[in-house]
PDB file of C-alpha atoms in Angstrom:
ATOM      1  CA  MET A 218      18.514  26.732  -3.106  1.00 42.00           C
ATOM      2  CA  GLY A 219      14.891  26.827  -4.241  1.00 45.00           C
ATOM      3  CA  PHE A 220      12.958  24.149  -6.077  1.00 37.00           C
ATOM      4  CA  ASN A 221      13.284  25.778  -9.519  1.00 45.00           C
ATOM      5  CA  ASP A 222      17.044  26.336  -9.126  1.00 43.00           C
ATOM      6  CA  PHE A 223      17.525  22.740  -8.015  1.00 33.00           C
ATOM      7  CA  MET A 224      15.595  21.508 -11.049  1.00 36.00           C
ATOM      8  CA  LYS A 225      17.789  23.536 -13.395  1.00 43.00           C
ATOM      9  CA  ASN A 226      20.904  21.939 -11.927  1.00 42.00           C
ATOM     10  CA  LEU A 227      19.454  18.449 -12.508  1.00 37.00           C
ATOM     11  CA  SER A 228      18.047  19.034 -15.993  1.00 37.00           C
ATOM     12  CA  GLY A 229      21.182  17.832 -17.770  1.00 37.00           C
ATOM     13  CA  ASN A 230      21.342  14.361 -16.226  1.00 35.00           C
ATOM     14  CA  ARG A 231      17.786  13.323 -15.400  1.00 35.00           C
ATOM     15  CA  PHE A 232      16.536   9.863 -16.314  1.00 34.00           C
ATOM     16  CA  THR A 233      13.076  10.264 -17.822  1.00 35.00           C
ATOM     17  CA  GLY A 234      12.192   6.734 -18.949  1.00 39.00           C
ATOM     18  CA  LEU A 235       8.642   5.692 -18.111  1.00 48.00           C
ATOM     19  CA  GLN A 236       8.893   1.907 -18.143  1.00 65.00           C
ATOM     20  CA  GLY A 237      10.787  -0.474 -15.940  1.00 69.00           C
ATOM     21  CA  GLY A 238      13.953  -2.154 -17.184  1.00 75.00           C
ATOM     22  CA  ARG A 239      13.972  -5.563 -18.839  1.00 74.00           C
ATOM     23  CA  HIS A 240      14.919  -7.344 -15.612  1.00 77.00           C
ATOM     24  CA  ASP A 241      12.093  -5.691 -13.678  1.00 78.00           C
ATOM     25  CA  ILE A 242       9.562  -6.508 -16.379  1.00 78.00           C
ATOM     26  CA  ALA A 243      10.786 -10.110 -16.466  1.00 82.00           C
ATOM     27  CA  PHE A 244      10.494 -10.321 -12.672  1.00 76.00           C
ATOM     28  CA  MET A 245       6.948  -8.958 -12.740  1.00 78.00           C
ATOM     29  CA  ARG A 246       5.889 -11.473 -15.369  1.00 78.00           C
ATOM     30  CA  SER A 247       7.433 -14.280 -13.317  1.00 80.00           C
ATOM     31  CA  LEU A 248       5.588 -12.959 -10.273  1.00 77.00           C
ATOM     32  CA  GLN A 249       2.320 -13.113 -12.201  1.00 80.00           C
ATOM     33  CA  ARG A 250       2.863 -16.849 -12.693  1.00 77.00           C
ATOM     34  CA  ASP A 251       3.568 -17.303  -8.976  1.00 72.00           C
ATOM     35  CA  LEU A 252       0.414 -15.406  -8.066  1.00 73.00           C
ATOM     36  CA  LYS A 253      -1.705 -17.751 -10.165  1.00 71.00           C
ATOM     37  CA  THR A 254      -0.552 -20.730  -8.120  1.00 67.00           C
ATOM     38  CA  LYS A 255      -0.516 -19.022  -4.697  1.00 67.00           C
ATOM     39  CA  GLU A 256      -3.587 -19.966  -2.663  1.00 77.00           C
ATOM     40  CA  ALA A 257      -4.072 -18.038   0.556  1.00 84.00           C
ATOM     41  CA  THR A 258      -7.774 -18.346   1.302  1.00 89.00           C
ATOM     42  CA  SER A 259      -7.500 -21.603   3.256  1.00 91.00           C
ATOM     43  CA  VAL A 260      -4.400 -20.700   5.325  1.00 94.00           C
ATOM     44  CA  PRO A 261      -5.265 -19.891   8.975  1.00 95.00           C
ATOM     45  CA  LEU A 262      -5.113 -16.146   9.502  1.00 95.00           C
ATOM     46  CA  ASP A 263      -2.683 -16.527  12.396  1.00 94.00           C
ATOM     47  CA  LYS A 264      -0.250 -18.324  10.045  1.00 95.00           C
ATOM     48  CA  LEU A 265      -0.833 -16.282   6.896  1.00 96.00           C
ATOM     49  CA  GLN A 266       2.041 -14.110   5.647  1.00 96.00           C
ATOM     50  CA  VAL A 267       0.821 -10.798   4.255  1.00 97.00           C
ATOM     51  CA  VAL A 268       2.364  -7.465   3.333  1.00 98.00           C
ATOM     52  CA  VAL A 269       0.535  -4.490   4.806  1.00 98.00           C
ATOM     53  CA  PHE A 270       1.185  -1.354   2.773  1.00 98.00           C
ATOM     54  CA  ASP A 271       0.261   2.275   2.276  1.00 98.00           C
ATOM     55  CA  LEU A 272       0.835   4.849  -0.459  1.00 98.00           C
ATOM     56  CA  GLU A 273       1.162   8.587  -0.199  1.00 98.00           C
ATOM     57  CA  THR A 274       0.053  10.210  -3.456  1.00 98.00           C
ATOM     58  CA  THR A 275      -0.562  13.633  -4.970  1.00 97.00           C
ATOM     59  CA  GLY A 276      -4.293  12.948  -5.177  1.00 96.00           C
ATOM     60  CA  PHE A 277      -6.875  10.249  -5.773  1.00 95.00           C
ATOM     61  CA  HIS A 278      -6.956   9.752  -9.556  1.00 97.00           C
ATOM     62  CA  PRO A 279      -3.942   8.067 -11.209  1.00 97.00           C
ATOM     63  CA  ASP A 280      -5.717   8.100 -14.582  1.00 95.00           C
ATOM     64  CA  LYS A 281      -5.851  11.919 -14.357  1.00 95.00           C
ATOM     65  CA  GLY A 282      -2.185  12.416 -13.554  1.00 95.00           C
ATOM     66  CA  ASP A 283      -1.956  11.892  -9.804  1.00 97.00           C
ATOM     67  CA  GLN A 284       1.236  10.089  -8.824  1.00 97.00           C
ATOM     68  CA  ILE A 285       2.684   7.934  -6.043  1.00 98.00           C
ATOM     69  CA  LEU A 286       5.061   9.838  -3.751  1.00 98.00           C
ATOM     70  CA  SER A 287       6.055   7.140  -1.252  1.00 98.00           C
ATOM     71  CA  ILE A 288       5.486   3.477  -0.442  1.00 98.00           C
ATOM     72  CA  GLY A 289       5.569   1.975   3.040  1.00 98.00           C
ATOM     73  CA  ALA A 290       5.083  -1.694   3.863  1.00 98.00           C
ATOM     74  CA  VAL A 291       5.244  -4.119   6.788  1.00 98.00           C
ATOM     75  CA  LYS A 292       5.633  -7.878   6.252  1.00 98.00           C
ATOM     76  CA  VAL A 293       3.610  -9.791   8.817  1.00 97.00           C
ATOM     77  CA  CYS A 294       3.101 -13.479   9.541  1.00 97.00           C
ATOM     78  CA  GLY A 295      -0.041 -13.895  11.600  1.00 95.00           C
ATOM     79  CA  ARG A 296       0.313 -11.180  14.246  1.00 93.00           C
ATOM     80  CA  HIS A 297       4.112 -10.966  14.127  1.00 95.00           C
ATOM     81  CA  VAL A 298       6.102  -8.344  12.206  1.00 96.00           C
ATOM     82  CA  GLU A 299       8.911  -9.826  10.119  1.00 97.00           C
ATOM     83  CA  ASP A 300      10.298  -6.938   8.031  1.00 97.00           C
ATOM     84  CA  GLU A 301       9.648  -3.418   6.752  1.00 98.00           C
ATOM     85  CA  PHE A 302      10.053  -1.526   3.480  1.00 98.00           C
ATOM     86  CA  TYR A 303      10.022   2.179   2.670  1.00 98.00           C
ATOM     87  CA  SER A 304      10.809   4.170  -0.451  1.00 98.00           C
ATOM     88  CA  LEU A 305      10.200   7.653  -1.696  1.00 98.00           C
ATOM     89  CA  VAL A 306       9.226   7.915  -5.362  1.00 98.00           C
ATOM     90  CA  ARG A 307      10.704  10.478  -7.742  1.00 98.00           C
ATOM     91  CA  PHE A 308       8.438  13.462  -8.394  1.00 97.00           C
ATOM     92  CA  THR A 309       9.713  16.510 -10.263  1.00 95.00           C
ATOM     93  CA  GLU A 310       6.888  19.026  -9.883  1.00 95.00           C
ATOM     94  CA  PRO A 311       5.906  21.326  -7.020  1.00 95.00           C
ATOM     95  CA  LEU A 312       3.834  19.437  -4.466  1.00 95.00           C
ATOM     96  CA  PRO A 313       0.238  20.506  -3.903  1.00 93.00           C
ATOM     97  CA  PRO A 314       0.327  22.605  -0.683  1.00 94.00           C
ATOM     98  CA  LEU A 315      -2.192  20.379   1.119  1.00 94.00           C
ATOM     99  CA  VAL A 316      -0.211  17.230   0.299  1.00 95.00           C
ATOM    100  CA  LYS A 317       3.000  18.876   1.459  1.00 95.00           C
ATOM    101  CA  GLU A 318       1.407  19.941   4.736  1.00 95.00           C
ATOM    102  CA  LEU A 319      -0.311  16.596   5.341  1.00 94.00           C
ATOM    103  CA  THR A 320       2.604  14.285   4.558  1.00 95.00           C
ATOM    104  CA  GLY A 321       5.593  16.412   5.476  1.00 95.00           C
ATOM    105  CA  LEU A 322       7.237  15.466   2.176  1.00 96.00           C
ATOM    106  CA  GLU A 323       9.524  17.969   0.440  1.00 95.00           C
ATOM    107  CA  GLU A 324      10.178  18.503  -3.271  1.00 96.00           C
ATOM    108  CA  LEU A 325      13.960  18.320  -2.926  1.00 95.00           C
ATOM    109  CA  GLU A 326      13.898  14.841  -1.377  1.00 96.00           C
ATOM    110  CA  LEU A 327      11.450  13.570  -3.984  1.00 97.00           C
ATOM    111  CA  ILE A 328      13.596  14.813  -6.864  1.00 96.00           C
ATOM    112  CA  LYS A 329      16.452  12.608  -5.648  1.00 96.00           C
ATOM    113  CA  ALA A 330      14.234   9.558  -4.996  1.00 97.00           C
ATOM    114  CA  PRO A 331      14.152   6.383  -7.145  1.00 97.00           C
ATOM    115  CA  GLU A 332      12.194   6.516 -10.390  1.00 97.00           C
ATOM    116  CA  PRO A 333       8.621   5.152 -10.051  1.00 97.00           C
ATOM    117  CA  ALA A 334       9.404   1.920 -11.915  1.00 96.00           C
ATOM    118  CA  GLU A 335      12.450   1.278  -9.712  1.00 96.00           C
ATOM    119  CA  ALA A 336      10.623   1.988  -6.437  1.00 97.00           C
ATOM    120  CA  LEU A 337       7.647  -0.160  -7.451  1.00 97.00           C
ATOM    121  CA  ALA A 338       9.868  -3.034  -8.586  1.00 96.00           C
ATOM    122  CA  GLN A 339      11.645  -2.996  -5.221  1.00 97.00           C
ATOM    123  CA  PHE A 340       8.302  -3.040  -3.430  1.00 98.00           C
ATOM    124  CA  PHE A 341       7.041  -6.010  -5.445  1.00 97.00           C
ATOM    125  CA  LYS A 342      10.301  -7.862  -4.805  1.00 96.00           C
ATOM    126  CA  PHE A 343       9.769  -7.220  -1.084  1.00 97.00           C
ATOM    127  CA  ALA A 344       6.138  -8.394  -1.233  1.00 97.00           C
ATOM    128  CA  GLY A 345       6.648 -11.365  -3.546  1.00 95.00           C
ATOM    129  CA  ALA A 346       3.430 -13.325  -4.011  1.00 93.00           C
ATOM    130  CA  SER A 347       2.095 -12.605  -0.516  1.00 95.00           C
ATOM    131  CA  PRO A 348      -1.404 -11.168  -0.222  1.00 96.00           C
ATOM    132  CA  LEU A 349      -1.429  -7.402   0.285  1.00 97.00           C
ATOM    133  CA  VAL A 350      -3.340  -5.598   3.025  1.00 98.00           C
ATOM    134  CA  ALA A 351      -4.370  -1.936   3.127  1.00 98.00           C
ATOM    135  CA  HIS A 352      -6.925   0.231   4.916  1.00 96.00           C
ATOM    136  CA  HIS A 353      -9.540   1.566   2.496  1.00 93.00           C
ATOM    137  CA  ALA A 354      -7.699  -0.437  -0.122  1.00 96.00           C
ATOM    138  CA  SER A 355      -9.506   0.998  -3.164  1.00 96.00           C
ATOM    139  CA  HIS A 356      -7.026   3.908  -3.180  1.00 97.00           C
ATOM    140  CA  GLU A 357      -3.998   1.602  -3.217  1.00 98.00           C
ATOM    141  CA  LYS A 358      -5.637  -0.718  -5.744  1.00 97.00           C
ATOM    142  CA  ALA A 359      -6.299   2.121  -8.200  1.00 98.00           C
ATOM    143  CA  PHE A 360      -2.697   3.315  -8.132  1.00 98.00           C
ATOM    144  CA  MET A 361      -1.142  -0.166  -8.250  1.00 98.00           C
ATOM    145  CA  THR A 362      -3.398  -1.211 -11.129  1.00 97.00           C
ATOM    146  CA  TYR A 363      -2.449   1.880 -13.122  1.00 97.00           C
ATOM    147  CA  ALA A 364       1.279   1.670 -12.284  1.00 97.00           C
ATOM    148  CA  SER A 365       1.574  -2.054 -13.060  1.00 96.00           C
ATOM    149  CA  ARG A 366       0.208  -1.474 -16.541  1.00 95.00           C
ATOM    150  CA  LYS A 367       2.227   1.678 -17.144  1.00 95.00           C
ATOM    151  CA  TYR A 368       5.639   0.542 -15.946  1.00 94.00           C
ATOM    152  CA  PHE A 369       5.623  -3.248 -16.325  1.00 94.00           C
ATOM    153  CA  ARG A 370       2.854  -3.971 -18.865  1.00 92.00           C
ATOM    154  CA  THR A 371       1.328  -6.478 -16.441  1.00 93.00           C
ATOM    155  CA  PRO A 372      -1.982  -6.564 -14.529  1.00 93.00           C
ATOM    156  CA  PHE A 373      -2.074  -5.954 -10.798  1.00 95.00           C
ATOM    157  CA  SER A 374      -2.968  -9.479  -9.675  1.00 93.00           C
ATOM    158  CA  HIS A 375      -2.157  -9.568  -5.963  1.00 95.00           C
ATOM    159  CA  ARG A 376      -4.927 -10.532  -3.587  1.00 94.00           C
ATOM    160  CA  LEU A 377      -5.778  -7.302  -1.748  1.00 96.00           C
ATOM    161  CA  ILE A 378      -7.424  -7.420   1.678  1.00 96.00           C
ATOM    162  CA  ASP A 379      -9.076  -4.333   3.184  1.00 96.00           C
ATOM    163  CA  THR A 380      -8.824  -3.980   6.975  1.00 96.00           C
ATOM    164  CA  SER A 381     -11.856  -1.709   6.950  1.00 92.00           C
ATOM    165  CA  PHE A 382     -13.923  -4.746   5.865  1.00 92.00           C
ATOM    166  CA  MET A 383     -12.566  -6.758   8.802  1.00 93.00           C
ATOM    167  CA  TYR A 384     -13.552  -3.835  11.016  1.00 92.00           C
ATOM    168  CA  ARG A 385     -17.097  -3.952   9.632  1.00 90.00           C
ATOM    169  CA  ILE A 386     -17.371  -7.655  10.414  1.00 93.00           C
ATOM    170  CA  ALA A 387     -16.070  -7.354  13.978  1.00 94.00           C
ATOM    171  CA  GLU A 388     -17.616  -3.945  14.817  1.00 91.00           C
ATOM    172  CA  PRO A 389     -20.998  -3.914  13.024  1.00 88.00           C
ATOM    173  CA  ASP A 390     -22.434  -1.232  15.314  1.00 88.00           C
ATOM    174  CA  ASN A 391     -19.512   1.188  14.964  1.00 83.00           C
ATOM    175  CA  PRO A 392     -19.851   3.457  11.903  1.00 79.00           C
ATOM    176  CA  TYR A 393     -16.333   4.883  11.988  1.00 73.00           C
ATOM    177  CA  VAL A 394     -13.861   3.373   9.546  1.00 83.00           C
ATOM    178  CA  ARG A 395     -11.130   6.017   9.200  1.00 91.00           C
ATOM    179  CA  LEU A 396      -7.742   4.589  10.087  1.00 95.00           C
ATOM    180  CA  GLU A 397      -7.305   6.868  13.084  1.00 94.00           C
ATOM    181  CA  ASP A 398     -10.820   6.073  14.360  1.00 92.00           C
ATOM    182  CA  CYS A 399     -10.216   2.330  14.082  1.00 93.00           C
ATOM    183  CA  CYS A 400      -6.911   2.701  15.911  1.00 94.00           C
ATOM    184  CA  GLU A 401      -8.386   4.854  18.690  1.00 93.00           C
ATOM    185  CA  HIS A 402     -11.228   2.356  19.120  1.00 92.00           C
ATOM    186  CA  ASN A 403      -8.641  -0.381  19.677  1.00 93.00           C
ATOM    187  CA  GLN A 404      -6.266   1.683  21.869  1.00 95.00           C
ATOM    188  CA  ILE A 405      -3.543   1.660  19.208  1.00 96.00           C
ATOM    189  CA  PRO A 406      -1.305   4.747  19.665  1.00 96.00           C
ATOM    190  CA  ILE A 407      -1.468   6.927  16.564  1.00 95.00           C
ATOM    191  CA  THR A 408       2.051   7.836  15.449  1.00 93.00           C
ATOM    192  CA  GLY A 409       3.416   8.612  12.002  1.00 93.00           C
ATOM    193  CA  ARG A 410      -0.009   9.345  10.511  1.00 94.00           C
ATOM    194  CA  HIS A 411       0.048  10.308   6.799  1.00 94.00           C
ATOM    195  CA  HIS A 412       3.539   8.896   6.395  1.00 96.00           C
ATOM    196  CA  ALA A 413       3.471   5.781   4.200  1.00 98.00           C
ATOM    197  CA  LEU A 414       5.447   3.606   6.612  1.00 98.00           C
ATOM    198  CA  GLY A 415       3.698   5.082   9.646  1.00 97.00           C
ATOM    199  CA  ASP A 416       0.268   4.311   8.185  1.00 98.00           C
ATOM    200  CA  ALA A 417       1.420   0.844   7.144  1.00 98.00           C
ATOM    201  CA  ARG A 418       2.515   0.185  10.744  1.00 97.00           C
ATOM    202  CA  LEU A 419      -0.856   1.374  12.079  1.00 97.00           C
ATOM    203  CA  THR A 420      -2.692  -0.815   9.579  1.00 98.00           C
ATOM    204  CA  ALA A 421      -0.489  -3.796  10.506  1.00 98.00           C
ATOM    205  CA  ALA A 422      -1.429  -3.256  14.144  1.00 97.00           C
ATOM    206  CA  LEU A 423      -5.117  -3.228  13.150  1.00 96.00           C
ATOM    207  CA  TRP A 424      -4.604  -6.408  11.131  1.00 97.00           C
ATOM    208  CA  ALA A 425      -3.201  -8.139  14.210  1.00 97.00           C
ATOM    209  CA  VAL A 426      -6.095  -6.949  16.387  1.00 96.00           C
ATOM    210  CA  TYR A 427      -8.752  -8.086  13.928  1.00 96.00           C
ATOM    211  CA  ILE A 428      -7.182 -11.472  13.286  1.00 96.00           C
ATOM    212  CA  GLU A 429      -7.717 -12.112  16.997  1.00 96.00           C
ATOM    213  CA  LYS A 430     -11.232 -10.643  17.053  1.00 96.00           C
ATOM    214  CA  LEU A 431     -12.333 -12.611  14.008  1.00 97.00           C
ATOM    215  CA  GLN A 432     -10.889 -15.814  15.431  1.00 96.00           C
ATOM    216  CA  GLU A 433     -13.000 -15.257  18.547  1.00 96.00           C
ATOM    217  CA  MET A 434     -16.020 -15.072  16.197  1.00 96.00           C
ATOM    218  CA  GLY A 435     -15.037 -18.400  14.609  1.00 97.00           C
ATOM    219  CA  ILE A 436     -13.628 -16.779  11.444  1.00 97.00           C
ATOM    220  CA  THR A 437     -10.177 -18.266  10.960  1.00 96.00           C
ATOM    221  CA  THR A 438      -9.412 -18.073   7.204  1.00 95.00           C
ATOM    222  CA  LEU A 439      -9.765 -15.567   4.372  1.00 93.00           C
ATOM    223  CA  SER A 440     -12.432 -17.701   2.733  1.00 94.00           C
ATOM    224  CA  GLN A 441     -14.524 -17.336   5.880  1.00 95.00           C
ATOM    225  CA  VAL A 442     -13.884 -13.566   5.882  1.00 94.00           C
ATOM    226  CA  TYR A 443     -15.239 -13.357   2.322  1.00 92.00           C
ATOM    227  CA  GLU A 444     -18.240 -15.508   3.222  1.00 93.00           C
ATOM    228  CA  ARG A 445     -19.139 -13.197   6.117  1.00 92.00           C
ATOM    229  CA  LEU A 446     -18.691 -10.082   3.965  1.00 89.00           C
ATOM    230  CA  ALA A 447     -21.100 -11.482   1.396  1.00 88.00           C
ATOM    231  CA  VAL A 448     -23.740 -11.726   4.122  1.00 84.00           C
ATOM    232  CA  ILE A 449     -23.340  -8.253   5.650  1.00 76.00           C
ATOM    233  CA  ARG A 450     -23.034  -6.237   2.438  1.00 63.00           C
TER     234      ARG A 450
END
């Protein structure tokens, strides 16, 4: 069965609501209050619980119609993995060929995936008020900012830490900041690349490596990370 035929079969019972349900919106507003009181900058990095995550998307511009296709996340305390999360996100259009080739995602599996509001709510319930970590985090920030407003009518208020900045602090003479380059430089085996959970696992491994490297430089908290970034920028 092709994509168009499958869509015809589903057209009679598709849920097309754009916003999250009342319970999800209430949870997100409660989470906003928790985030205002959560202070992570003074916690030692080797004791800090964070959620490392990655998004696969149709492109780079959520404000121009690009959408989230999958969310992968790894909950880490210090350098130790505690839990994982993965969800596809419903998408009902043909995938751009390059995205399909790069990610290995298929239209038929995305059609049956949770609605965006549902998948995002489950992710935020997994993450709670923990700081979030991503590699080249501006991509994730753009999509989460747009989605939080669209589906939950709330700002995206999580503290977001970029591992590429930690790389710049610890490796000032190395110009390469692509995820695969950072992993190769640190002898981290590259598996599951361009899969949301696979990339989240790679980024979590980088996080663990750079916690140790920064500690060796005398940088032991997020506040000290930010202080060093202010100097090198």
